[in-house]
Coordinates of C-alpha atoms and ligand atoms in Angstrom, one line a residue:
Chain G
M30 CA 137.4 73.8 133.8
S31 CA 136.1 75.6 137.0
T32 CA 133.1 77.0 135.3
S33 CA 130.5 74.5 135.7
I34 CA 127.5 73.8 132.9
E35 CA 125.0 74.9 134.8
E36 CA 127.0 78.5 135.6
I37 CA 127.3 79.0 131.7
E38 CA 123.9 78.1 131.1
E39 CA 122.7 80.8 133.7
I40 CA 124.9 83.3 132.3
A41 CA 123.8 82.7 128.9
R42 CA 120.3 83.2 130.4
K43 CA 120.9 86.6 131.6
C44 CA 122.7 87.3 128.4
R45 CA 119.3 86.4 126.9
V46 CA 117.4 88.7 129.2
E47 CA 119.8 91.5 128.2
I48 CA 119.2 90.8 124.6
V49 CA 115.7 90.9 124.6
K50 CA 115.6 94.1 126.9
M51 CA 118.5 96.1 124.4
V52 CA 116.1 95.5 121.3
Y53 CA 112.9 96.1 123.2
R54 CA 114.3 99.4 124.3
A55 CA 115.7 100.4 120.9
Q56 CA 112.8 98.9 119.0
A57 CA 115.5 98.0 116.4
G58 CA 118.1 95.8 116.3
H59 CA 118.4 91.9 115.6
P60 CA 117.3 89.6 118.2
G61 CA 117.4 86.2 116.1
G62 CA 121.1 85.7 115.5
S63 CA 122.3 87.2 119.2
L64 CA 119.9 84.5 120.5
S65 CA 121.2 81.7 118.5
E66 CA 124.9 82.6 119.1
I67 CA 124.9 83.4 122.8
D68 CA 125.5 79.9 124.7
L69 CA 128.4 79.7 122.0
L70 CA 129.8 83.1 123.4
A71 CA 128.8 82.1 126.9
A72 CA 130.6 79.4 127.1
L73 CA 133.9 81.0 124.7
Y74 CA 134.0 84.0 127.1
A75 CA 133.4 82.2 130.4
T76 CA 135.8 79.4 129.9
R77 CA 138.4 79.6 127.3
M78 CA 139.0 83.5 126.2
R79 CA 142.7 84.5 127.7
V80 CA 141.3 88.3 128.3
R81 CA 141.6 90.7 131.0
P82 CA 138.3 92.9 131.0
D83 CA 140.2 95.8 133.0
E84 CA 142.8 95.5 130.3
P85 CA 141.0 95.2 126.8
K86 CA 143.5 96.2 125.0
W87 CA 146.2 93.7 126.5
N88 CA 148.3 92.5 123.8
D89 CA 148.4 89.3 124.1
R90 CA 144.5 88.7 124.7
D91 CA 142.7 86.2 122.5
R92 CA 140.8 87.9 119.8
F93 CA 137.4 87.5 119.4
I94 CA 136.1 88.6 115.8
L95 CA 132.0 89.1 115.8
S96 CA 132.0 88.8 111.8
K97 CA 128.0 88.9 112.0
G98 CA 128.3 92.1 113.7
H99 CA 124.5 92.7 113.8
A100 CA 124.1 90.2 116.3
S101 CA 125.8 92.7 118.6
P102 CA 123.1 92.6 121.6
G103 CA 124.4 89.1 122.4
M104 CA 128.0 90.4 122.2
Y105 CA 127.4 93.1 124.6
A106 CA 125.4 91.3 126.7
I107 CA 128.4 88.7 127.3
L108 CA 131.0 91.7 127.3
A109 CA 128.9 93.6 130.4
E110 CA 128.7 90.1 132.1
M111 CA 132.7 89.7 132.2
G112 CA 133.1 93.0 133.1
F113 CA 134.4 95.0 130.1
I114 CA 131.7 97.6 129.9
S115 CA 128.6 98.1 132.4
H116 CA 125.2 96.9 132.7
E117 CA 124.2 100.2 132.0
D118 CA 126.2 100.8 129.1
L119 CA 123.7 98.3 127.6
K120 CA 120.9 100.8 127.5
S121 CA 123.1 102.9 124.9
Y122 CA 122.3 100.2 122.7
R123 CA 121.9 102.4 119.2
V124 CA 121.7 105.6 121.2
L125 CA 123.3 108.8 120.1
G126 CA 126.8 108.6 121.3
G127 CA 126.7 105.4 123.2
V128 CA 129.2 102.5 123.4
C129 CA 126.8 100.1 122.0
Q130 CA 126.6 101.0 118.4
G131 CA 124.4 99.3 115.9
H132 CA 126.8 97.1 115.1
V133 CA 130.0 95.9 117.2
D134 CA 132.7 98.4 116.8
M135 CA 136.3 98.6 117.9
K136 CA 136.3 101.8 118.0
W137 CA 133.5 102.4 120.5
C138 CA 133.6 99.7 122.5
P139 CA 135.9 97.9 124.9
G140 CA 136.5 94.3 124.1
V141 CA 135.6 94.3 120.7
D142 CA 138.1 93.6 118.6
F143 CA 137.1 94.6 115.2
S144 CA 134.4 97.1 113.4
A145 CA 131.8 94.9 111.8
G146 CA 128.4 95.5 109.7
S147 CA 129.4 94.4 106.6
L148 CA 129.4 90.7 106.4
G149 CA 132.1 88.8 104.7
M150 CA 135.0 90.5 106.0
G151 CA 135.5 89.0 109.9
L152 CA 137.6 86.3 108.9
S153 CA 140.1 87.9 106.7
F154 CA 140.7 90.2 109.7
G155 CA 141.0 87.1 112.2
M156 CA 143.2 85.9 109.6
G157 CA 145.5 89.1 109.7
C158 CA 145.0 88.8 113.6
A159 CA 146.6 84.9 113.4
L160 CA 149.5 85.9 111.4
A161 CA 149.8 89.0 113.1
A162 CA 150.5 86.7 116.5
R163 CA 152.5 83.9 115.0
L164 CA 154.9 87.0 113.6
D165 CA 154.6 87.9 117.6
N166 CA 155.6 84.4 118.5
S167 CA 152.4 84.9 120.6
D168 CA 150.3 81.9 122.0
R169 CA 146.9 84.0 121.4
R170 CA 144.2 82.6 119.4
S171 CA 142.2 84.3 116.9
F172 CA 138.1 83.2 117.4
V173 CA 135.8 84.5 114.6
M174 CA 132.0 84.0 114.4
I175 CA 130.1 84.2 111.2
G176 CA 126.5 83.2 110.4
D177 CA 125.4 81.0 107.7
G178 CA 123.8 83.6 105.3
E179 CA 127.2 85.6 105.6
M180 CA 128.8 82.3 103.9
Q181 CA 127.5 83.2 100.6
E182 CA 129.9 85.9 100.6
G183 CA 132.8 85.1 98.2
S184 CA 135.2 86.9 100.4
V185 CA 135.0 84.0 103.1
W186 CA 136.1 81.2 100.8
E187 CA 139.0 83.8 99.8
A188 CA 139.9 83.7 103.3
A189 CA 139.2 80.2 104.2
M190 CA 141.8 79.1 101.1
A191 CA 144.1 81.9 102.2
A192 CA 144.1 80.4 106.3
A193 CA 144.5 76.5 105.3
H194 CA 147.4 77.7 102.9
H195 CA 149.2 79.4 105.5
E196 CA 148.7 76.5 108.1
L197 CA 147.1 78.8 110.9
G198 CA 146.3 76.7 113.6
N199 CA 145.6 79.6 115.8
L200 CA 142.7 80.6 113.8
K201 CA 139.2 79.1 115.3
V202 CA 135.9 79.8 113.5
I203 CA 132.5 79.2 115.0
L204 CA 129.7 78.9 112.2
D205 CA 126.3 79.8 113.6
R206 CA 124.6 77.4 111.6
N207 CA 120.7 79.0 112.4
R208 CA 119.5 78.2 108.8
I209 CA 118.1 81.6 108.4
Q210 CA 119.4 85.0 106.9
N211 CA 117.8 88.4 106.1
D212 CA 114.8 87.7 104.0
D213 CA 113.9 84.0 104.5
F214 CA 115.5 80.8 105.2
C215 CA 118.8 80.1 103.6
E216 CA 117.5 76.9 101.7
E217 CA 115.1 79.6 99.8
Q218 CA 117.8 82.2 99.4
M219 CA 120.8 80.3 98.4
R220 CA 121.3 76.9 99.2
M221 CA 124.2 75.8 100.4
F222 CA 124.5 71.8 99.9
D223 CA 127.0 70.5 102.2
I224 CA 128.6 72.8 104.5
P225 CA 131.1 70.5 106.4
A226 CA 132.5 69.1 103.1
K227 CA 133.0 72.4 101.8
W228 CA 135.3 73.2 104.8
K229 CA 137.1 70.1 104.5
A230 CA 137.7 70.5 101.1
F231 CA 139.2 74.0 101.9
G232 CA 141.6 72.3 104.2
W233 CA 140.1 72.9 107.4
N234 CA 139.5 70.7 110.6
V235 CA 135.5 70.3 111.0
K236 CA 133.2 69.7 113.6
E237 CA 129.6 69.6 114.2
I238 CA 127.8 70.5 117.5
D239 CA 124.1 71.1 118.9
G240 CA 125.1 75.1 119.3
H241 CA 122.4 74.9 122.6
N242 CA 123.6 71.5 124.3
M243 CA 126.4 73.1 126.6
Q244 CA 128.2 70.2 126.5
E245 CA 128.2 69.6 123.4
V246 CA 129.5 73.3 122.8
M247 CA 132.1 72.8 125.6
E248 CA 133.3 69.7 123.5
G249 CA 133.1 71.4 120.4
L250 CA 135.2 74.2 122.2
D251 CA 137.9 71.5 123.1
F252 CA 138.0 70.4 119.9
L253 CA 139.1 74.1 118.4
E254 CA 141.6 74.2 120.8
A255 CA 142.9 70.4 120.8
E256 CA 146.7 70.0 120.1
E257 CA 145.9 67.7 117.0
N258 CA 144.1 70.5 115.4
C259 CA 146.5 73.2 115.5
N260 CA 148.2 72.0 112.4
G261 CA 145.8 74.7 110.3
P262 CA 142.6 76.7 110.6
S263 CA 139.6 74.4 112.4
I264 CA 135.4 75.5 112.1
L265 CA 132.9 74.3 114.6
I266 CA 129.7 74.4 113.2
A267 CA 127.2 74.9 116.0
H268 CA 123.4 73.9 114.6
T269 CA 121.3 76.6 116.2
I270 CA 118.0 77.9 116.5
K271 CA 117.6 81.2 115.4
G272 CA 115.4 83.2 118.3
G273 CA 116.4 80.5 120.9
G274 CA 114.8 80.5 123.8
I275 CA 111.9 82.6 122.8
S276 CA 109.2 80.7 121.7
Y277 CA 107.7 83.3 119.5
M278 CA 111.1 84.2 118.0
E279 CA 112.3 80.4 117.1
N280 CA 113.0 80.0 113.4
N281 CA 110.8 82.9 112.5
P282 CA 112.8 84.9 109.9
S283 CA 110.4 88.4 110.9
F284 CA 112.8 88.5 114.5
H285 CA 115.9 88.4 112.1
G286 CA 115.7 92.2 112.5
A287 CA 112.8 93.6 114.3
A288 CA 112.0 94.3 118.3
P289 CA 109.4 92.7 120.0
N290 CA 106.0 94.6 121.0
E291 CA 105.4 95.4 124.7
E292 CA 103.4 92.2 124.7
Q293 CA 106.0 90.2 123.2
Y294 CA 108.2 91.2 125.6
N295 CA 106.5 90.5 128.5
Q296 CA 106.0 86.9 127.4
A297 CA 109.7 86.9 127.0
M298 CA 110.5 88.0 130.3
I299 CA 108.3 85.3 131.7
E300 CA 109.9 82.5 129.3
L301 CA 113.2 83.5 130.5
G302 CA 112.3 83.4 134.1
E303 CA 112.7 86.8 134.9
V304 CA 108.7 87.5 135.7
K305 CA 106.5 85.1 137.0
A306 CA 103.5 84.3 134.9
Chain Z
M6 CA 99.1 117.4 106.2
T7 CA 101.8 116.0 104.1
R8 CA 101.9 112.9 103.1
M9 CA 105.1 111.2 104.6
A10 CA 106.8 108.0 102.5
A11 CA 110.3 106.2 102.1
T12 CA 111.9 106.8 98.2
R13 CA 112.4 102.8 98.4
D14 CA 108.7 102.4 98.7
G15 CA 108.8 104.4 95.1
Y16 CA 111.4 102.1 94.0
G17 CA 109.1 98.6 94.9
Q18 CA 106.1 100.3 93.4
A19 CA 107.9 101.1 90.1
L20 CA 109.4 97.8 89.5
L21 CA 105.9 96.0 89.8
D22 CA 104.5 98.5 87.1
L23 CA 107.4 97.6 85.0
A24 CA 106.9 93.9 85.3
G25 CA 104.8 94.0 82.0
N26 CA 108.0 94.4 79.9
P27 CA 109.1 91.0 79.7
K28 CA 112.6 91.8 79.6
V29 CA 112.9 93.1 83.1
V30 CA 114.5 91.1 85.6
V31 CA 114.9 91.8 89.3
L32 CA 118.3 90.5 91.1
E33 CA 118.3 90.2 95.0
A34 CA 121.1 89.9 97.9
D35 CA 119.1 88.8 100.4
L36 CA 117.9 93.0 101.1
G37 CA 114.6 92.2 99.4
K38 CA 112.4 93.3 102.1
S39 CA 114.5 96.6 102.8
T40 CA 115.1 97.7 98.9
K41 CA 111.6 96.8 98.4
S42 CA 111.9 94.3 95.5
L43 CA 110.1 91.8 97.4
H44 CA 107.0 93.3 95.8
F45 CA 108.3 92.1 92.7
R46 CA 109.5 88.8 93.9
K47 CA 106.3 87.9 95.0
A48 CA 104.2 88.8 91.9
H49 CA 107.0 87.6 89.7
P50 CA 109.3 84.6 91.2
E51 CA 110.5 83.5 87.6
R52 CA 112.1 86.5 86.6
T53 CA 113.7 87.4 90.1
V54 CA 117.1 85.7 90.7
S55 CA 118.2 85.6 94.5
C56 CA 121.9 85.6 94.7
G57 CA 122.1 85.0 98.1
I58 CA 124.4 87.6 100.0
G59 CA 126.6 87.8 97.3
E60 CA 126.9 91.3 95.8
Q61 CA 129.6 90.9 93.4
N62 CA 128.4 88.0 91.9
M63 CA 125.0 89.9 91.6
L64 CA 126.6 92.6 89.3
L65 CA 127.8 90.3 87.2
V66 CA 125.0 88.3 86.4
G67 CA 123.0 91.2 85.9
A68 CA 125.4 92.1 83.6
G69 CA 125.3 88.8 81.5
L70 CA 121.4 89.1 81.4
A71 CA 121.7 92.3 80.0
S72 CA 124.3 91.1 77.3
A73 CA 121.3 89.2 76.0
G74 CA 118.8 91.7 76.5
Y75 CA 117.4 91.6 79.3
I76 CA 116.9 95.1 81.6
P77 CA 118.2 94.1 85.4
F78 CA 117.6 95.8 88.2
A79 CA 119.8 95.2 91.3
S80 CA 119.2 96.2 94.4
T81 CA 121.1 95.9 98.5
F82 CA 122.1 98.8 100.8
A83 CA 123.8 101.6 99.2
I84 CA 126.8 100.8 101.5
F85 CA 127.0 97.0 99.7
T86 CA 126.5 98.2 96.6
E87 CA 130.2 99.5 97.1
R88 CA 131.6 96.1 97.6
A89 CA 130.7 95.4 93.9
F90 CA 132.8 98.6 92.8
E91 CA 135.0 97.3 90.6
Q92 CA 132.3 94.9 88.9
M93 CA 130.3 98.0 88.2
R94 CA 133.5 99.7 86.5
N95 CA 134.7 96.8 84.6
G96 CA 131.9 94.5 84.0
V97 CA 129.0 96.8 83.6
A98 CA 130.1 100.5 82.9
R99 CA 133.1 99.4 80.7
P100 CA 131.0 97.6 78.0
N101 CA 127.7 100.0 78.9
L102 CA 125.7 97.4 79.4
P103 CA 122.2 98.5 80.8
V104 CA 122.4 97.0 84.7
H105 CA 120.1 99.3 87.0
L106 CA 121.6 99.6 90.5
C107 CA 119.7 100.7 93.2
G108 CA 121.1 101.4 97.0
S109 CA 118.8 102.1 99.3
H110 CA 119.0 103.2 103.0
G111 CA 121.8 105.9 101.9
G112 CA 123.2 108.3 103.9
T113 CA 123.6 109.1 107.8
H114 CA 120.0 109.3 107.6
T115 CA 119.5 105.7 107.6
G116 CA 120.1 106.0 111.4
T117 CA 120.8 103.5 114.2
D118 CA 122.7 100.8 112.4
G119 CA 125.4 102.7 112.6
S120 CA 128.7 103.9 110.6
S121 CA 129.1 100.5 108.7
A122 CA 125.6 101.0 107.0
Q123 CA 125.5 105.0 106.6
S124 CA 127.0 105.1 103.2
I125 CA 128.3 108.7 102.4
E126 CA 130.5 108.2 99.7
D127 CA 128.1 106.1 97.0
L128 CA 127.4 109.2 94.8
A129 CA 131.0 109.9 94.5
V130 CA 132.2 106.9 93.6
F131 CA 129.6 105.4 90.8
R132 CA 129.7 109.3 89.7
T133 CA 133.6 108.6 88.6
L134 CA 132.2 106.0 86.1
P135 CA 131.9 106.6 82.7
N136 CA 128.5 105.8 81.0
V137 CA 126.8 105.6 84.4
V138 CA 123.8 107.8 85.3
V139 CA 123.4 109.0 88.9
M140 CA 120.4 109.8 90.9
H141 CA 119.1 110.7 94.4
P142 CA 115.4 111.3 94.5
C143 CA 113.4 113.1 97.3
D144 CA 110.0 111.5 97.5
D145 CA 108.1 108.3 96.5
V146 CA 106.7 109.6 93.5
S147 CA 109.6 111.2 91.8
T148 CA 111.5 108.0 92.6
R149 CA 108.9 106.2 90.7
A150 CA 108.8 108.3 88.0
L151 CA 112.4 108.0 87.3
T152 CA 112.8 104.1 87.5
M153 CA 110.2 104.0 85.2
Q154 CA 112.2 105.6 83.0
L155 CA 115.2 103.4 83.2
P156 CA 114.2 100.9 80.8
A157 CA 114.4 103.4 77.8
L158 CA 117.7 104.3 78.9
G159 CA 119.9 102.2 77.2
K160 CA 122.7 102.5 79.7
P161 CA 123.7 101.6 83.5
S162 CA 122.3 103.8 86.1
Y163 CA 122.8 104.2 90.3
M164 CA 120.2 105.4 92.2
R165 CA 120.2 105.8 95.8
T166 CA 117.2 105.3 97.7
A167 CA 116.5 106.3 101.3
R168 CA 115.2 103.8 104.5
N169 CA 113.1 106.7 106.3
K170 CA 110.2 108.2 105.4
T171 CA 110.2 112.2 104.4
P172 CA 107.8 114.6 102.7
V173 CA 106.1 113.8 99.7
L174 CA 107.0 116.7 97.2
Y175 CA 105.5 115.6 94.0
D176 CA 101.9 114.0 94.3
G177 CA 100.0 114.7 91.2
R178 CA 103.2 116.2 89.7
E179 CA 105.2 113.2 88.2
A180 CA 105.2 114.7 84.8
E181 CA 107.4 116.9 85.4
I182 CA 110.2 114.4 86.6
Q183 CA 112.6 113.9 84.0
I184 CA 116.3 111.7 84.0
G185 CA 118.7 115.1 83.8
K186 CA 116.6 117.7 85.0
G187 CA 116.9 119.3 87.8
V188 CA 113.5 120.8 89.3
V189 CA 112.8 124.2 90.5
L190 CA 110.6 123.6 93.5
E191 CA 110.6 127.2 94.8
E192 CA 111.7 130.4 92.8
G193 CA 113.9 133.2 94.2
T194 CA 116.4 136.1 93.5
D195 CA 118.9 136.2 96.3
V196 CA 119.9 132.2 96.7
A197 CA 119.7 128.9 95.0
I198 CA 120.1 126.1 97.2
I199 CA 120.8 122.9 95.0
A200 CA 119.7 119.9 97.2
C201 CA 118.7 115.9 96.6
G202 CA 117.6 113.1 98.5
V203 CA 116.4 113.2 102.2
L204 CA 117.6 117.3 102.1
V205 CA 115.4 118.4 99.4
S206 CA 112.8 118.8 102.0
E207 CA 115.2 120.3 104.8
A208 CA 116.0 122.8 101.6
L209 CA 112.5 124.2 101.7
K210 CA 112.6 124.5 105.3
A211 CA 116.0 126.4 105.0
A212 CA 114.1 128.9 102.2
D213 CA 111.2 129.3 104.5
Q214 CA 113.6 130.5 107.5
L215 CA 115.5 132.5 104.7
K216 CA 112.3 134.5 104.2
Q217 CA 111.6 135.4 107.8
E218 CA 115.0 136.9 107.6
G219 CA 114.4 138.5 104.4
V220 CA 116.0 136.6 101.8
S221 CA 114.3 134.9 98.7
A222 CA 115.7 131.7 97.8
C223 CA 115.2 129.6 95.1
V224 CA 115.0 125.4 96.0
V225 CA 116.0 122.9 93.4
D226 CA 115.8 119.3 93.5
M227 CA 118.9 118.3 91.6
H228 CA 117.3 114.3 91.4
T229 CA 120.2 113.5 88.8
L230 CA 123.6 114.4 89.6
K231 CA 125.1 112.8 86.4
P232 CA 124.9 113.9 84.0
L233 CA 124.0 117.5 85.9
D234 CA 121.9 120.0 84.5
G235 CA 124.3 122.5 83.4
A236 CA 122.0 124.5 81.9
L237 CA 119.9 125.0 84.8
I238 CA 122.8 125.9 87.5
D239 CA 124.1 128.8 84.5
R240 CA 120.3 129.8 85.1
L241 CA 120.4 129.9 88.7
V242 CA 124.0 131.6 88.9
E243 CA 122.5 134.5 86.3
Q244 CA 119.1 134.9 88.5
C245 CA 120.7 134.4 92.0
G246 CA 124.4 135.0 91.9
A247 CA 125.0 132.7 94.5
L248 CA 124.5 129.0 96.0
V249 CA 124.0 126.4 98.1
T250 CA 124.5 122.4 97.7
A251 CA 123.3 120.2 100.5
E252 CA 123.5 116.5 100.3
D253 CA 123.2 113.8 102.9
H254 CA 126.6 112.3 101.4
N255 CA 130.4 113.1 102.3
I256 CA 131.3 116.8 101.6
I257 CA 133.9 115.3 99.0
G258 CA 132.6 114.3 95.7
G259 CA 129.0 114.3 95.6
L260 CA 126.4 116.9 94.7
G261 CA 128.6 119.9 95.9
G262 CA 131.6 118.4 94.1
A263 CA 129.5 117.8 90.6
V264 CA 128.2 121.5 91.1
A265 CA 131.6 122.9 91.6
E266 CA 133.1 121.2 88.6
H267 CA 130.3 122.6 86.7
L268 CA 130.9 126.2 88.0
V269 CA 134.7 126.2 87.5
S270 CA 134.5 125.8 83.9
N271 CA 131.7 127.2 82.9
T272 CA 130.6 130.3 84.9
F273 CA 130.8 131.6 88.4
A274 CA 129.2 132.3 92.0
P275 CA 130.2 132.1 95.5
L276 CA 129.1 128.1 96.3
E277 CA 129.1 127.0 99.8
R278 CA 128.3 123.2 100.5
V279 CA 126.5 121.5 103.2
G280 CA 127.5 118.2 103.4
V281 CA 129.0 115.3 105.9
P282 CA 132.0 117.0 107.0
D283 CA 134.7 114.1 105.7
R284 CA 133.7 112.0 108.6
F285 CA 131.8 108.4 109.6
G286 CA 128.7 108.3 111.1
E287 CA 127.2 106.8 114.0
S288 CA 124.3 105.2 115.8
G289 CA 121.5 107.9 116.0
Q290 CA 117.9 108.6 114.8
A291 CA 117.3 110.0 111.4
D292 CA 116.8 113.6 112.7
E293 CA 119.8 113.5 115.1
M294 CA 122.2 112.1 112.3
L295 CA 121.1 115.5 110.1
E296 CA 121.8 117.7 113.4
L297 CA 125.4 115.9 114.3
M298 CA 126.3 116.0 110.6
Q299 CA 125.4 119.3 110.4
I300 CA 123.3 119.4 107.7
S301 CA 119.8 120.1 108.6
A302 CA 117.7 122.8 107.5
P303 CA 119.3 125.6 109.9
H304 CA 122.6 124.6 108.8
I305 CA 121.6 125.1 105.2
A306 CA 120.1 128.4 105.9
K307 CA 123.4 129.4 107.5
A308 CA 125.5 128.3 104.6
A309 CA 122.9 130.5 102.7
Q310 CA 123.7 133.6 104.5
R311 CA 127.4 133.0 104.0
A312 CA 127.3 132.4 100.4
L313 CA 125.4 135.7 100.1
T314 CA 128.3 137.7 102.2
R315 CA 130.5 136.4 99.5
K316 CA 128.6 137.7 96.2
Ligands
TPP22 C1 127.8 92.8 103.0 C2 126.8 92.8 103.2 N1 125.5 92.2 102.7 C3 124.4 92.5 103.4 C4 124.2 93.0 104.4 C5 122.9 93.1 105.1 N2 122.2 91.8 106.3 C6 122.8 92.2 107.6 S1 122.3 90.7 108.4 C7 122.0 89.9 107.2 C8 121.5 88.3 107.3 C9 122.8 87.8 107.7 O1 122.6 86.6 107.8 P1 123.5 85.6 108.7 O2 124.9 85.6 108.4 O3 122.9 83.8 108.5 O4 123.2 86.1 110.2 P2 122.5 85.5 111.2 O5 121.3 84.4 111.1 O6 123.1 84.9 112.7 O7 121.6 86.7 112.2 C10 122.2 90.5 106.0 C11 121.5 90.1 104.4 C12 125.0 93.2 105.3 N3 125.1 93.2 106.5 N4 126.6 93.2 104.5
MG23 MG1 121.6 82.6 110.0

């Protein structure tokens, strides 16, 4: 792998800065789940995704489906890092006519493969993409990012069962296990008990990692790509911190869908090393 | 100064007011902070059921509770009530169980979340279900009053509320609100504007503009789309001879559709429909959305002028 751990971490840091800026400018949006997913997105895009930023609709590209589509600032930030969109485009987040719609939308933004916003839909869509690749005799993969709250939707389990039945080894899920959903902690809203055991029981290859430890993230992505795990669908359960990287947002349910004020914004820029204290 | 408030706050307040009835239970799908059922949850956790992010399950859990004599109030975003449409159809409406479903953040007015969150078809789809009462009130006072009447209804209902604040029109006038009865907010003789939800205040602005143009417009808040207040529509036809409907909803199947259906089978008058022009929304501020969708006050006034020329 030509990109070093330090380089990926720096990409992720820059993305965190953009996430906070987008949400601050719009005074709306979802910072918590964008910050928890971003180390995973940075590693995935910097080292695994077979894509062509100058040819976003290239038919044999790997697909990435952000099923938890509210965490769009994270995706826009990495798309800008990769050159699918410009950093200027990030200013259009939640602005009328902008490519960066509130929820990621394949009709609006280059590099986005799925129009998200309704939870529990992306895994089924990703399964369709994986089936299409199989029918096309293409080796492209379908990566799907889901949220832990999202996992409560019944449709997720319809797709989980179907993907294992159809032995879709080219379907790879990353679960952002940040333990918080909209109103509160998952533990309060809907307990999910033994999550790895559930996926195993549905016939999936399962691995758990710390989603903020870049070494472990890389090992987790190795696991998803490993030949021996291409017998059926695989899931990487990434333990993350909602709001990870900004002290006052970390593990704080109120930053699921709220923007920082000016003082909080300035503090975030200091914590991310953008400005000196 | 006009007080501004969001209809969803009226819903949250009404649930608290209803708590004295021990049969009232509240069902949530991880959006209680947004739909405003959270106040009830805090005060009465033992009668609040968290269904996680699972709208389909929530509707049928409600049906089961209703079959045992409880009066469930379930809420989520308007758009995600549609996720459970068939549960509402087969599990709630068909057996006529009094489950009260509230969809907040309805319409394009909900704003920058974008098209995936902007329900523009909820009123239409729920209107097609036998037994289901469909409402879309315009301010927090009327929302509260309508919600308070639901336990006595004895059948299922769907109510759309809105995310953003709009002018309060019914302060001190709660008594005028009755399920199934439209309210004449302003009398007029040339044209009648029949509106619901966030467009009622836009309709009042349009009437002001029309007055400048020498047109006397009657403005009606049709907070209940089903059953539709046909007697009032007949009276408006008689009195004005031309109608306009206005809604933050697809032009197909909502208030405009309901009024058109009534007209073709009863009496006749030219009707102009103001609504979302059969397209999806996008991210934008609430006022920008009304402009983009061509449903703001000036567009309503223009439609009234068109209706007049067709008299
Ligand atoms: C079907 C559906 N129901 C409800 C919502 C509203 N909603 C948006 S985000 C969210 C919480 C999501 O939690 P999680 O999946 O854990 O995402 P994350 O913590 O990564 O932000 C909810 C309930 C939705 N978008 N879709
Ligand atoms: Mg979560």
